[in-house]
Coordinates of C-alpha atoms and ligand atoms in Angstrom, one line a residue:
M1 CA 6.5 81.9 62.4
L2 CA 4.6 78.8 64.2
T3 CA 6.7 76.2 66.1
G4 CA 4.1 74.3 66.8
K5 CA 5.9 74.1 70.5
N6 CA 5.1 74.5 74.0
Y7 CA 7.1 78.1 76.3
I8 CA 8.8 77.1 79.2
G9 CA 9.2 80.4 80.3
N10 CA 11.2 81.7 77.4
K11 CA 12.2 77.9 76.1
L12 CA 10.9 76.7 73.5
S13 CA 10.2 72.9 74.0
G14 CA 8.3 69.6 72.2
E15 CA 9.5 66.7 74.0
G16 CA 6.0 65.1 74.0
N17 CA 4.7 62.5 71.4
I18 CA 1.2 63.6 71.6
F19 CA 0.7 66.2 68.0
F20 CA -2.6 67.7 67.0
K21 CA -3.5 70.6 64.2
T22 CA -6.7 72.7 64.1
F23 CA -9.0 72.9 61.7
N24 CA -10.3 75.8 59.9
P25 CA -14.2 75.3 60.2
L26 CA -14.7 77.5 56.9
L27 CA -12.4 75.2 54.6
N28 CA -13.8 72.2 56.9
E29 CA -9.6 70.9 56.4
E30 CA -7.2 71.0 59.2
N31 CA -4.7 74.0 59.4
N32 CA -1.5 72.4 58.6
Q33 CA 0.7 73.8 61.6
V34 CA 1.1 70.6 64.0
F35 CA 1.7 71.7 67.5
V36 CA 2.9 68.8 70.3
E37 CA 1.4 68.5 73.4
A38 CA 3.7 69.2 76.4
S39 CA 4.7 65.8 78.7
T40 CA 4.3 65.6 82.2
K41 CA 8.1 66.7 82.5
E42 CA 7.4 69.8 80.6
I43 CA 4.6 70.3 82.6
D44 CA 6.4 70.1 85.8
E45 CA 9.5 72.0 84.6
A46 CA 6.8 75.0 83.4
V47 CA 5.5 74.9 86.6
M48 CA 8.6 74.9 88.7
L49 CA 9.8 77.4 87.3
S50 CA 6.7 79.3 87.5
A51 CA 7.5 79.0 90.8
Q52 CA 10.6 80.1 91.6
A53 CA 9.7 83.2 89.2
F54 CA 7.2 84.4 91.6
K55 CA 9.6 84.7 94.4
Q56 CA 11.6 87.6 92.1
Y57 CA 8.1 88.8 90.4
R58 CA 5.4 89.1 93.6
N59 CA 8.0 92.1 94.9
I60 CA 8.0 93.6 91.7
S61 CA 6.7 97.3 91.7
G62 CA 2.9 98.2 90.0
K63 CA 5.3 101.1 87.6
D64 CA 7.2 97.7 86.4
K65 CA 4.4 95.5 86.2
A66 CA 2.3 98.2 84.0
A67 CA 5.1 98.3 81.6
F68 CA 5.6 94.9 81.0
L69 CA 1.9 94.8 80.9
N70 CA 1.8 97.8 78.4
A71 CA 4.8 95.8 76.5
I72 CA 2.6 93.2 75.9
A73 CA -0.1 94.5 74.4
D74 CA 2.9 96.2 72.0
E75 CA 4.8 92.9 70.7
T76 CA 1.0 91.5 70.4
L77 CA -0.2 94.9 68.1
A78 CA 3.5 94.2 66.7
L79 CA 2.6 90.4 65.6
D80 CA -0.2 92.6 63.4
D81 CA -1.8 90.2 60.5
K82 CA 0.0 86.8 60.7
L83 CA -2.4 86.8 64.6
I84 CA -5.3 88.2 62.4
Q85 CA -5.5 85.6 59.6
T86 CA -3.8 82.4 61.7
Y87 CA -7.1 83.5 64.4
C88 CA -9.9 83.2 61.6
S89 CA -8.2 80.5 60.5
E90 CA -8.5 78.2 63.8
T91 CA -12.2 79.8 63.8
G92 CA -14.1 80.4 61.5
L93 CA -15.1 84.4 63.0
P94 CA -14.4 87.1 60.8
E95 CA -11.7 89.2 59.9
A96 CA -13.6 92.2 62.1
R97 CA -13.9 90.3 65.0
A98 CA -10.5 89.3 65.5
I99 CA -9.3 92.6 65.1
G100 CA -12.2 94.1 67.3
E101 CA -11.3 91.1 69.9
R102 CA -7.6 92.1 69.9
G103 CA -8.4 96.2 70.7
R104 CA -10.4 94.5 73.3
T105 CA -7.6 92.2 74.4
I106 CA -4.6 95.4 74.2
F107 CA -7.8 97.3 76.4
Q108 CA -7.7 95.1 78.9
L109 CA -3.9 94.9 79.2
R110 CA -3.6 98.4 79.0
S111 CA -6.2 99.2 81.5
F112 CA -4.5 96.4 84.2
A113 CA -1.2 98.5 83.4
D114 CA -3.0 101.7 84.1
L115 CA -4.3 100.2 87.3
V116 CA -1.0 99.0 88.5
A117 CA 0.7 101.9 87.8
E118 CA -1.0 103.7 90.1
G119 CA -1.2 101.4 92.8
S120 CA -4.3 102.1 95.3
W121 CA -5.7 99.0 94.1
V122 CA -4.5 96.6 96.4
D123 CA -6.5 98.3 99.8
A124 CA -4.1 99.4 101.8
S125 CA -5.2 100.1 105.5
I126 CA -3.4 101.4 108.6
D127 CA -4.6 101.5 111.9
T128 CA -1.8 102.8 113.6
E129 CA -0.7 102.0 117.7
N130 CA -2.2 103.2 120.4
P131 CA 0.6 102.9 123.4
D132 CA -2.1 105.1 125.8
R133 CA -5.3 102.5 125.5
L134 CA -6.7 100.4 128.1
P135 CA -6.7 97.5 129.6
L136 CA -4.0 97.3 126.9
P137 CA -2.0 99.0 124.1
K138 CA -3.0 98.7 120.7
P139 CA -0.3 97.4 118.3
D140 CA 0.0 99.7 115.0
L141 CA -1.6 96.9 111.8
R142 CA -1.1 97.7 108.0
K143 CA -2.8 95.6 106.0
M144 CA -2.8 95.2 101.9
T145 CA -3.9 92.7 99.0
I146 CA -0.5 90.4 98.1
P147 CA -0.4 88.0 95.4
L148 CA -1.2 84.3 95.2
G149 CA 1.8 82.7 93.4
P150 CA 1.5 80.5 90.0
V151 CA -2.3 81.1 88.4
V152 CA -3.3 78.7 86.2
V153 CA -5.0 80.1 82.8
F154 CA -7.4 77.7 80.6
G155 CA -8.8 80.2 77.8
A156 CA -12.3 79.4 76.1
S157 CA -12.6 77.7 72.6
N158 CA -15.1 81.3 71.5
F159 CA -12.6 84.2 72.6
P160 CA -9.1 83.2 71.2
L161 CA -8.0 86.5 72.1
A162 CA -10.0 87.6 75.1
Y163 CA -10.5 85.4 77.2
S164 CA -7.1 83.5 76.7
T165 CA -3.4 83.6 76.6
A166 CA -3.4 86.8 76.9
G167 CA -7.1 87.8 78.0
G168 CA -8.6 89.2 80.8
D169 CA -7.5 85.8 83.4
T170 CA -3.4 86.3 82.7
A171 CA -3.3 90.2 82.7
S172 CA -5.5 90.5 85.8
A173 CA -3.0 87.6 87.2
L174 CA 0.0 89.1 86.1
A175 CA -0.8 92.6 87.0
A176 CA -1.5 91.1 90.8
G177 CA 1.6 89.9 90.5
C178 CA 1.0 86.2 89.9
P179 CA 3.3 83.9 87.1
V180 CA 0.6 82.7 84.8
I181 CA 1.1 78.8 82.5
V182 CA -1.9 79.2 80.4
K183 CA -3.6 76.2 79.6
S184 CA -3.8 76.7 75.5
H185 CA -6.8 75.8 74.0
P186 CA -6.5 73.6 71.2
M187 CA -9.0 74.8 69.0
H188 CA -6.6 77.3 68.6
A189 CA -3.5 76.9 69.6
G190 CA -1.9 78.7 66.8
T191 CA -3.4 82.1 67.9
G192 CA -2.9 80.8 71.2
E193 CA 1.5 80.0 70.2
L194 CA 1.7 83.6 68.7
V195 CA 0.0 85.3 71.6
A196 CA 3.0 83.6 74.2
S197 CA 5.5 84.8 71.4
A198 CA 4.6 88.5 72.4
I199 CA 4.3 87.6 76.0
I200 CA 7.9 85.8 76.0
K201 CA 9.4 89.1 73.8
A202 CA 7.6 91.6 76.9
V203 CA 8.9 89.7 79.2
Q204 CA 12.3 90.2 78.0
K205 CA 11.8 93.5 76.9
T206 CA 11.0 94.5 80.2
G207 CA 13.6 92.4 82.5
M208 CA 10.6 90.4 83.5
P209 CA 12.1 87.2 85.5
N210 CA 11.9 84.1 83.4
G211 CA 9.3 81.8 83.6
V212 CA 6.3 84.2 84.7
F213 CA 4.3 83.3 81.6
S214 CA 4.7 80.1 80.6
N215 CA 2.4 78.3 77.1
L216 CA 1.8 74.8 77.4
N217 CA -0.1 72.9 74.3
S218 CA -3.2 70.1 75.1
S219 CA -4.8 68.2 73.0
G220 CA -7.0 66.7 75.8
I221 CA -7.7 67.1 79.2
D222 CA -4.6 65.5 80.7
V223 CA -2.4 68.8 80.4
G224 CA -5.0 71.0 82.5
I225 CA -5.4 68.3 85.0
Q226 CA -1.7 67.3 85.7
L227 CA -1.6 71.6 86.4
V228 CA -4.7 71.7 88.8
K229 CA -3.5 68.8 90.6
H230 CA 0.3 70.4 91.1
S231 CA 0.9 71.2 94.6
E232 CA 3.0 74.9 93.2
V233 CA -0.6 76.0 91.7
K234 CA -2.2 78.2 93.7
A235 CA -5.3 79.6 91.8
I236 CA -7.4 78.5 88.3
G237 CA -9.0 80.6 86.0
F238 CA -11.0 79.0 84.0
T239 CA -13.4 79.7 81.0
G240 CA -15.5 77.6 79.6
S241 CA -18.5 74.8 79.8
I242 CA -19.6 74.4 83.2
R243 CA -19.0 70.1 82.6
G244 CA -15.4 71.0 82.1
G245 CA -15.7 74.4 84.7
R246 CA -16.8 71.5 87.9
A247 CA -14.2 69.2 86.9
L248 CA -11.4 71.8 87.5
F249 CA -13.1 73.2 90.8
D250 CA -13.7 69.9 91.8
L251 CA -10.2 68.5 91.0
A252 CA -9.0 71.5 93.0
A253 CA -11.0 70.9 95.9
Q254 CA -9.8 67.1 96.6
R255 CA -6.3 68.5 96.1
K256 CA -4.2 68.0 99.9
E257 CA -4.0 72.1 99.5
P258 CA -7.4 72.6 97.9
I259 CA -6.9 76.4 95.7
P260 CA -9.5 78.2 94.1
V261 CA -11.0 77.6 91.0
F262 CA -12.4 81.4 89.3
A263 CA -14.4 79.8 86.6
E264 CA -16.9 81.7 84.3
M265 CA -18.6 79.0 82.8
G266 CA -21.9 78.8 80.5
S267 CA -25.7 80.5 81.1
I268 CA -28.4 81.1 79.6
N269 CA -29.4 84.7 80.2
P270 CA -33.4 84.5 80.2
V271 CA -34.9 88.1 79.1
V272 CA -38.0 88.9 81.0
L273 CA -40.5 90.5 78.4
L274 CA -43.3 92.2 80.8
P275 CA -46.9 92.8 78.4
Q276 CA -46.6 96.6 78.2
A277 CA -43.4 96.3 76.8
L278 CA -44.8 93.7 74.0
K279 CA -47.7 95.6 73.1
E280 CA -45.6 98.3 72.6
N281 CA -41.9 97.8 71.6
K282 CA -42.7 96.8 67.4
N283 CA -38.5 96.2 66.8
L284 CA -38.3 93.1 70.2
P285 CA -38.4 90.2 67.1
K286 CA -36.2 91.6 65.0
L287 CA -34.1 93.0 68.4
Y288 CA -33.8 89.4 69.8
A289 CA -33.5 87.4 66.1
D290 CA -30.4 89.6 66.0
S291 CA -29.1 89.0 69.7
I292 CA -30.1 85.0 69.5
T293 CA -27.8 84.4 65.7
L294 CA -24.6 87.2 66.5
G295 CA -22.3 85.4 66.3
T296 CA -23.7 82.4 65.9
G297 CA -25.0 82.2 69.1
Q298 CA -21.3 81.3 70.0
F299 CA -21.8 83.6 72.9
C300 CA -21.8 83.0 77.0
T301 CA -24.5 85.7 77.2
N302 CA -26.3 84.7 74.3
P303 CA -30.4 85.1 75.4
G304 CA -31.1 81.4 75.6
L305 CA -34.3 82.1 77.6
L306 CA -37.2 84.3 76.5
L307 CA -39.9 84.5 79.1
G308 CA -43.4 86.1 79.3
V309 CA -46.6 85.8 80.3
K310 CA -49.2 84.0 78.1
S311 CA -51.6 86.8 75.6
D312 CA -52.0 87.6 72.1
E313 CA -49.0 90.1 72.4
L314 CA -46.4 87.2 73.1
T315 CA -48.4 84.7 71.0
E316 CA -47.3 87.9 68.0
F317 CA -43.9 88.0 69.2
V318 CA -43.2 84.7 69.0
K319 CA -44.7 84.2 65.2
R320 CA -42.4 87.9 64.6
L321 CA -39.5 86.1 65.7
G322 CA -40.1 83.0 63.9
E323 CA -40.1 85.2 61.1
E324 CA -37.5 87.4 61.4
I325 CA -34.7 84.7 62.9
V326 CA -34.7 82.7 59.7
Q327 CA -34.7 85.2 57.2
I328 CA -31.0 85.8 58.8
E329 CA -27.8 84.1 56.8
P330 CA -26.6 80.6 59.0
S331 CA -23.2 81.4 59.6
V332 CA -20.0 79.0 60.5
M333 CA -19.2 77.7 64.5
L334 CA -16.0 77.8 65.4
H335 CA -15.3 74.2 65.4
P336 CA -16.3 70.7 63.9
N337 CA -17.0 69.3 68.0
I338 CA -18.8 72.8 69.1
A339 CA -21.2 72.0 65.3
K340 CA -21.8 68.8 66.8
A341 CA -22.4 69.5 69.8
Y342 CA -25.1 71.9 68.8
H343 CA -26.8 69.8 66.8
E344 CA -27.0 67.1 69.6
N345 CA -28.0 69.5 72.3
E346 CA -30.7 71.8 70.6
N347 CA -32.1 68.4 69.2
N348 CA -32.1 66.8 72.2
A349 CA -33.5 70.0 73.6
V350 CA -36.4 70.3 70.9
A351 CA -37.1 66.5 71.6
Q352 CA -38.1 67.0 75.2
S353 CA -41.8 66.7 75.6
D354 CA -44.6 69.2 74.9
V355 CA -41.9 71.4 73.5
N356 CA -42.7 73.1 69.8
V357 CA -40.2 74.5 67.0
V358 CA -41.6 77.7 65.5
A359 CA -39.0 78.7 63.6
N360 CA -36.4 76.6 62.2
Y361 CA -34.3 77.3 59.4
T362 CA -35.2 74.3 56.5
N363 CA -32.5 75.2 53.7
N364 CA -29.0 73.3 53.6
V365 CA -26.1 74.7 55.1
K366 CA -22.5 74.1 54.7
S367 CA -20.7 71.7 57.5
N368 CA -19.8 73.3 60.5
F369 CA -22.2 76.1 59.9
A370 CA -25.3 76.4 62.5
K371 CA -28.9 76.7 61.8
Q372 CA -30.9 78.6 64.4
V373 CA -34.2 77.1 65.6
V374 CA -36.4 78.7 68.3
A375 CA -39.1 76.9 70.7
T376 CA -41.7 77.6 73.2
A377 CA -43.2 75.6 75.9
L378 CA -44.7 76.1 78.7
G379 CA -44.1 77.4 82.3
K380 CA -45.2 74.7 84.0
T381 CA -43.0 72.3 81.1
F382 CA -40.5 74.2 81.6
L383 CA -40.6 73.7 85.3
K384 CA -40.6 70.1 85.6
N385 CA -37.5 70.2 83.0
P386 CA -34.3 69.9 84.1
V387 CA -33.4 69.8 80.5
L388 CA -34.7 72.3 79.0
H389 CA -32.5 75.1 81.6
Q390 CA -29.7 73.8 80.5
E391 CA -27.1 75.9 77.9
V392 CA -27.7 75.0 73.9
F393 CA -24.5 76.9 73.2
G394 CA -25.4 78.2 69.9
P395 CA -28.1 80.3 68.2
Y396 CA -31.1 78.8 69.8
S397 CA -33.7 80.0 72.3
L398 CA -37.0 78.8 73.9
V399 CA -40.2 81.1 74.5
V400 CA -42.2 80.1 77.7
A401 CA -45.0 81.0 77.9
C402 CA -46.7 81.5 81.7
E403 CA -49.6 80.8 82.9
D404 CA -49.4 84.2 84.8
V405 CA -47.4 86.4 86.5
E406 CA -46.9 83.9 89.5
E407 CA -45.8 81.0 87.5
L408 CA -43.1 83.5 85.8
E409 CA -41.8 84.7 89.2
A410 CA -41.4 80.8 90.6
I411 CA -39.6 80.7 86.9
I412 CA -36.8 83.1 87.8
S413 CA -36.2 81.7 91.3
N414 CA -35.8 78.2 90.6
L415 CA -33.3 78.9 87.5
E416 CA -29.9 78.1 87.9
G417 CA -27.2 81.8 88.9
Q418 CA -27.1 83.1 85.5
L419 CA -24.6 86.0 84.5
T420 CA -27.3 87.7 83.0
G421 CA -31.0 88.9 82.9
T422 CA -32.6 91.2 81.4
I423 CA -36.2 92.9 81.8
M424 CA -37.9 94.4 78.7
A425 CA -40.6 96.7 80.2
A426 CA -42.5 100.0 79.1
E427 CA -42.1 103.0 81.4
K428 CA -43.5 102.1 85.2
E429 CA -43.8 98.1 84.7
V430 CA -40.0 98.0 86.7
T431 CA -42.1 99.2 89.8
E432 CA -45.4 97.3 88.8
Y433 CA -43.6 94.2 88.3
I434 CA -40.4 94.8 91.3
N435 CA -41.5 91.1 92.7
I436 CA -39.9 90.1 88.9
V437 CA -37.0 92.2 88.9
E438 CA -36.1 91.3 92.4
A439 CA -36.7 87.3 91.7
L440 CA -34.0 87.9 88.9
Q441 CA -31.8 90.1 90.3
N442 CA -31.5 87.2 93.0
R443 CA -30.3 85.1 90.1
V444 CA -27.7 87.1 88.1
G445 CA -24.8 89.1 88.1
R446 CA -25.9 91.3 85.6
I447 CA -29.4 93.1 85.1
I448 CA -29.9 94.9 81.9
Y449 CA -33.0 97.1 81.2
N450 CA -34.5 97.2 77.4
G451 CA -31.6 95.8 75.3
V452 CA -29.7 92.7 75.0
P453 CA -27.1 90.5 77.2
T454 CA -24.7 89.9 74.5
G455 CA -21.8 92.2 73.8
V456 CA -19.7 92.8 77.5
E457 CA -17.8 96.3 77.9
V458 CA -14.9 96.4 79.8
C459 CA -15.1 98.8 82.6
P460 CA -14.6 99.0 86.5
S461 CA -18.5 99.1 87.2
M462 CA -19.1 95.8 85.2
V463 CA -19.4 92.6 86.6
H464 CA -18.9 89.2 84.5
G465 CA -20.2 86.3 87.1
G466 CA -23.1 85.6 88.7
P467 CA -24.7 83.0 91.2
Y468 CA -23.4 79.1 90.5
P469 CA -23.4 77.8 87.7
A470 CA -22.7 81.2 86.0
S471 CA -19.5 81.2 88.2
T472 CA -17.9 78.9 90.7
D473 CA -17.4 82.1 92.9
S474 CA -20.3 85.8 93.0
R475 CA -18.3 87.6 94.6
F476 CA -16.0 88.3 92.3
T477 CA -15.5 89.1 88.2
A478 CA -13.8 88.1 85.8
V479 CA -14.6 91.0 83.0
G480 CA -12.8 94.6 84.2
I481 CA -9.9 95.5 86.9
N482 CA -11.7 94.4 89.5
A483 CA -11.0 91.1 88.3
I484 CA -7.6 91.4 89.7
K485 CA -9.4 90.2 92.8
R486 CA -9.4 87.3 92.3
W487 CA -5.4 86.3 92.3
V488 CA -4.8 88.2 95.8
R489 CA -5.3 87.5 99.4
P490 CA -5.2 90.1 102.5
F491 CA -2.2 90.3 104.4
S492 CA -1.6 91.8 107.8
Y493 CA 1.9 93.7 109.3
Q494 CA 1.3 94.1 113.0
N495 CA 4.4 96.1 115.0
W496 CA 6.4 96.0 111.6
P497 CA 9.6 98.8 111.2
N498 CA 8.7 101.4 108.8
E499 CA 11.6 100.8 106.9
L500 CA 10.7 97.2 105.6
L501 CA 7.4 97.8 105.3
P502 CA 6.3 97.5 101.4
D503 CA 6.3 101.2 99.7
E504 CA 2.0 100.7 99.9
L505 CA 2.5 101.4 103.7
K506 CA 5.2 103.1 104.6
D507 CA 4.3 106.0 107.2
E508 CA 5.2 108.2 104.1
N509 CA 3.3 107.1 101.3
P510 CA 6.1 107.1 99.1
I511 CA 3.9 106.0 95.6
Q512 CA 0.9 108.3 97.1
I513 CA -1.8 106.0 97.0
I514 CA -5.2 105.7 98.4
R515 CA -4.6 104.5 101.6
E516 CA -7.5 104.1 105.0
V517 CA -5.6 105.2 107.4
N518 CA -7.5 104.9 111.2
G519 CA -10.5 105.1 109.0
K520 CA -10.3 107.9 106.8
K521 CA -9.5 107.8 103.1
T522 CA -6.3 109.5 102.4
T523 CA -2.9 110.3 100.7
N524 CA -2.1 112.0 103.3
E525 CA 1.9 110.5 105.0
I526 CA 1.2 109.4 108.9
K527 CA 4.0 111.7 110.9
Ligands
NAP601 P1 -14.7 73.6 77.6 O1 -15.1 72.6 76.8 O2 -15.5 73.4 78.7 O3 -13.3 73.8 77.6 C1 -12.7 74.8 77.5 C2 -11.0 74.3 78.6 O4 -11.2 73.7 79.9 C3 -10.7 73.8 76.9 O5 -9.2 73.6 76.9 C4 -10.8 72.6 77.9 O6 -9.6 71.3 77.5 C5 -10.4 71.8 78.8 N1 -11.7 71.2 79.8 C6 -12.9 70.7 79.5 N2 -13.3 69.4 80.3 C7 -12.5 69.3 81.3 C8 -12.1 69.0 82.6 N3 -13.1 68.0 82.8 N4 -10.8 68.3 82.7 C9 -9.7 69.2 82.0 N5 -10.0 69.9 81.3 C10 -10.8 70.4 80.6 O7 -15.5 75.0 77.0 P2 -15.2 75.8 75.1 O8 -16.1 75.3 74.3 O9 -14.1 76.2 75.2 O10 -16.3 76.7 75.6 C11 -17.5 77.3 75.1 C12 -18.0 77.3 77.1 O11 -18.1 78.3 77.3 C13 -19.7 78.1 76.2 O12 -20.6 77.2 77.4 C14 -19.6 79.1 76.9 O13 -20.7 79.9 77.5 C15 -18.5 79.4 77.8 N6 -18.5 80.8 78.0 C16 -17.5 81.4 79.2 C17 -17.7 82.7 79.2 C18 -18.0 83.5 81.1 O14 -17.1 84.3 80.8 N7 -18.8 83.3 81.7 C19 -16.8 83.5 78.4 C20 -16.5 82.7 77.2 C21 -17.3 81.5 77.2 P3 -9.5 70.7 75.7 O15 -9.9 71.3 74.7 O16 -7.8 70.0 75.9 O17 -11.3 69.0 76.2

């Protein structure tokens, strides 16, 4: 049952005086449940409790953390249809999407459980002493990663499960040994509260310290700002807009003790249509009409920019893309504010000089639904107008016709950092256009060959991140088990007594992890 309150550790608390409701965009009406925003006192209480919990949680074994993460997965599944129906009522997204996203969330939790149960992820390395070294003896040095401390997680509106309360940021931070305080997304506060209740049950069932997880409601940006400024918070995970991510990044940098902000933000995900691919691949217009409109275009990997060199084939592609896209039935957006932002941003983009609309769904649609739009511009127009480089969050894409390959390369090189880049190529075109491919590689976190950017697989080789502003730190990924590396720091023990070392670094290697010992990867004990 929903209460509308905050979880401060295992305590339900609603002392604040700001109230709000979530919104059902399909019914175009507010949902019934009233939520109460966390007060300044409650924010402080949650953070102080998490700092207290960290003292114990940072030393909990990988096996016990794995049991905790698996229990979160079990308790989330036990929420069953209540979770699915709440998710749908707060987003307008269909049940199948809710079930799919829950599956992804469960998979992420269990993947991190497996990772920490096995244990080698701590990157242990040992350089044993050499007392005979001249001119000075060499000390014994042993290094592994250790957790940073309490992490604040901001989830995105468009993934109420997989990038929110128990999503990738929370799962990876808990796996790393960091307590988590979630700043619940106001658009899906009910979904957030249900998942938070599952996490709290898992805390209790597996004997984790109270305060290892809290969930705070907010109706605006104040709660998040207070959390980022709190001196006991040691890192931030954010998924959302560039504007929001950048604001939090700047705030964290201004603190007396600056802290890392791992913000995964918007992107326009350029797609390069190489000439021969345009000639040979007759399915391209349909493929891209589907990808642009998937989930009403509300994916951070939505293809918002299609690039080609002027040709009859490019003209034909644009015409057919327009024909295909208007045949797709428009769908509802997550919230009236997101629908409003889409209409404003799309209108602003197509109102720029020398931008032409090629396709615009013209029939009337219901409130909160989005009409898909495809526009075109010349390369030189795109190059000189930064407005055209900005994300239009929704079913919108701009096709840019470049004068020649040199202009195409210049455009790619001038793009802001992106989550993904896609190359549509015929045989041998990748080698023929290697400069284009390399220019794209320099701007993105993931490059796709003959496919679409939408769809982010959860696996160790996934990179979901990229040069700024796709993310605030291109050295890390937000998806896949390597996301855990954001929440730890390397730490060395020098000449530390064996019995006082953590198990990961003891001579006898009691948990049998892979370590680098004197430059060689091994599971062997040190004799
Ligand atoms: P958003 O408006 O940036 O909101 C995200 C969260 O940040 C919300 O909880 C919001 O709080 C908070 N926030 C925003 N501005 C803030 C500020 N100045 N100070 C403090 N807190 C602030 O984004 P959204 O609408 O939820 O999500 C859509 C965006 O996310 C799109 O741009 C999409 O591309 C991106 N996205 C990226 C990824 C990725 O992995 N890279 C994945 C999914 C989505 P309030 O709502 O309370 O204002």
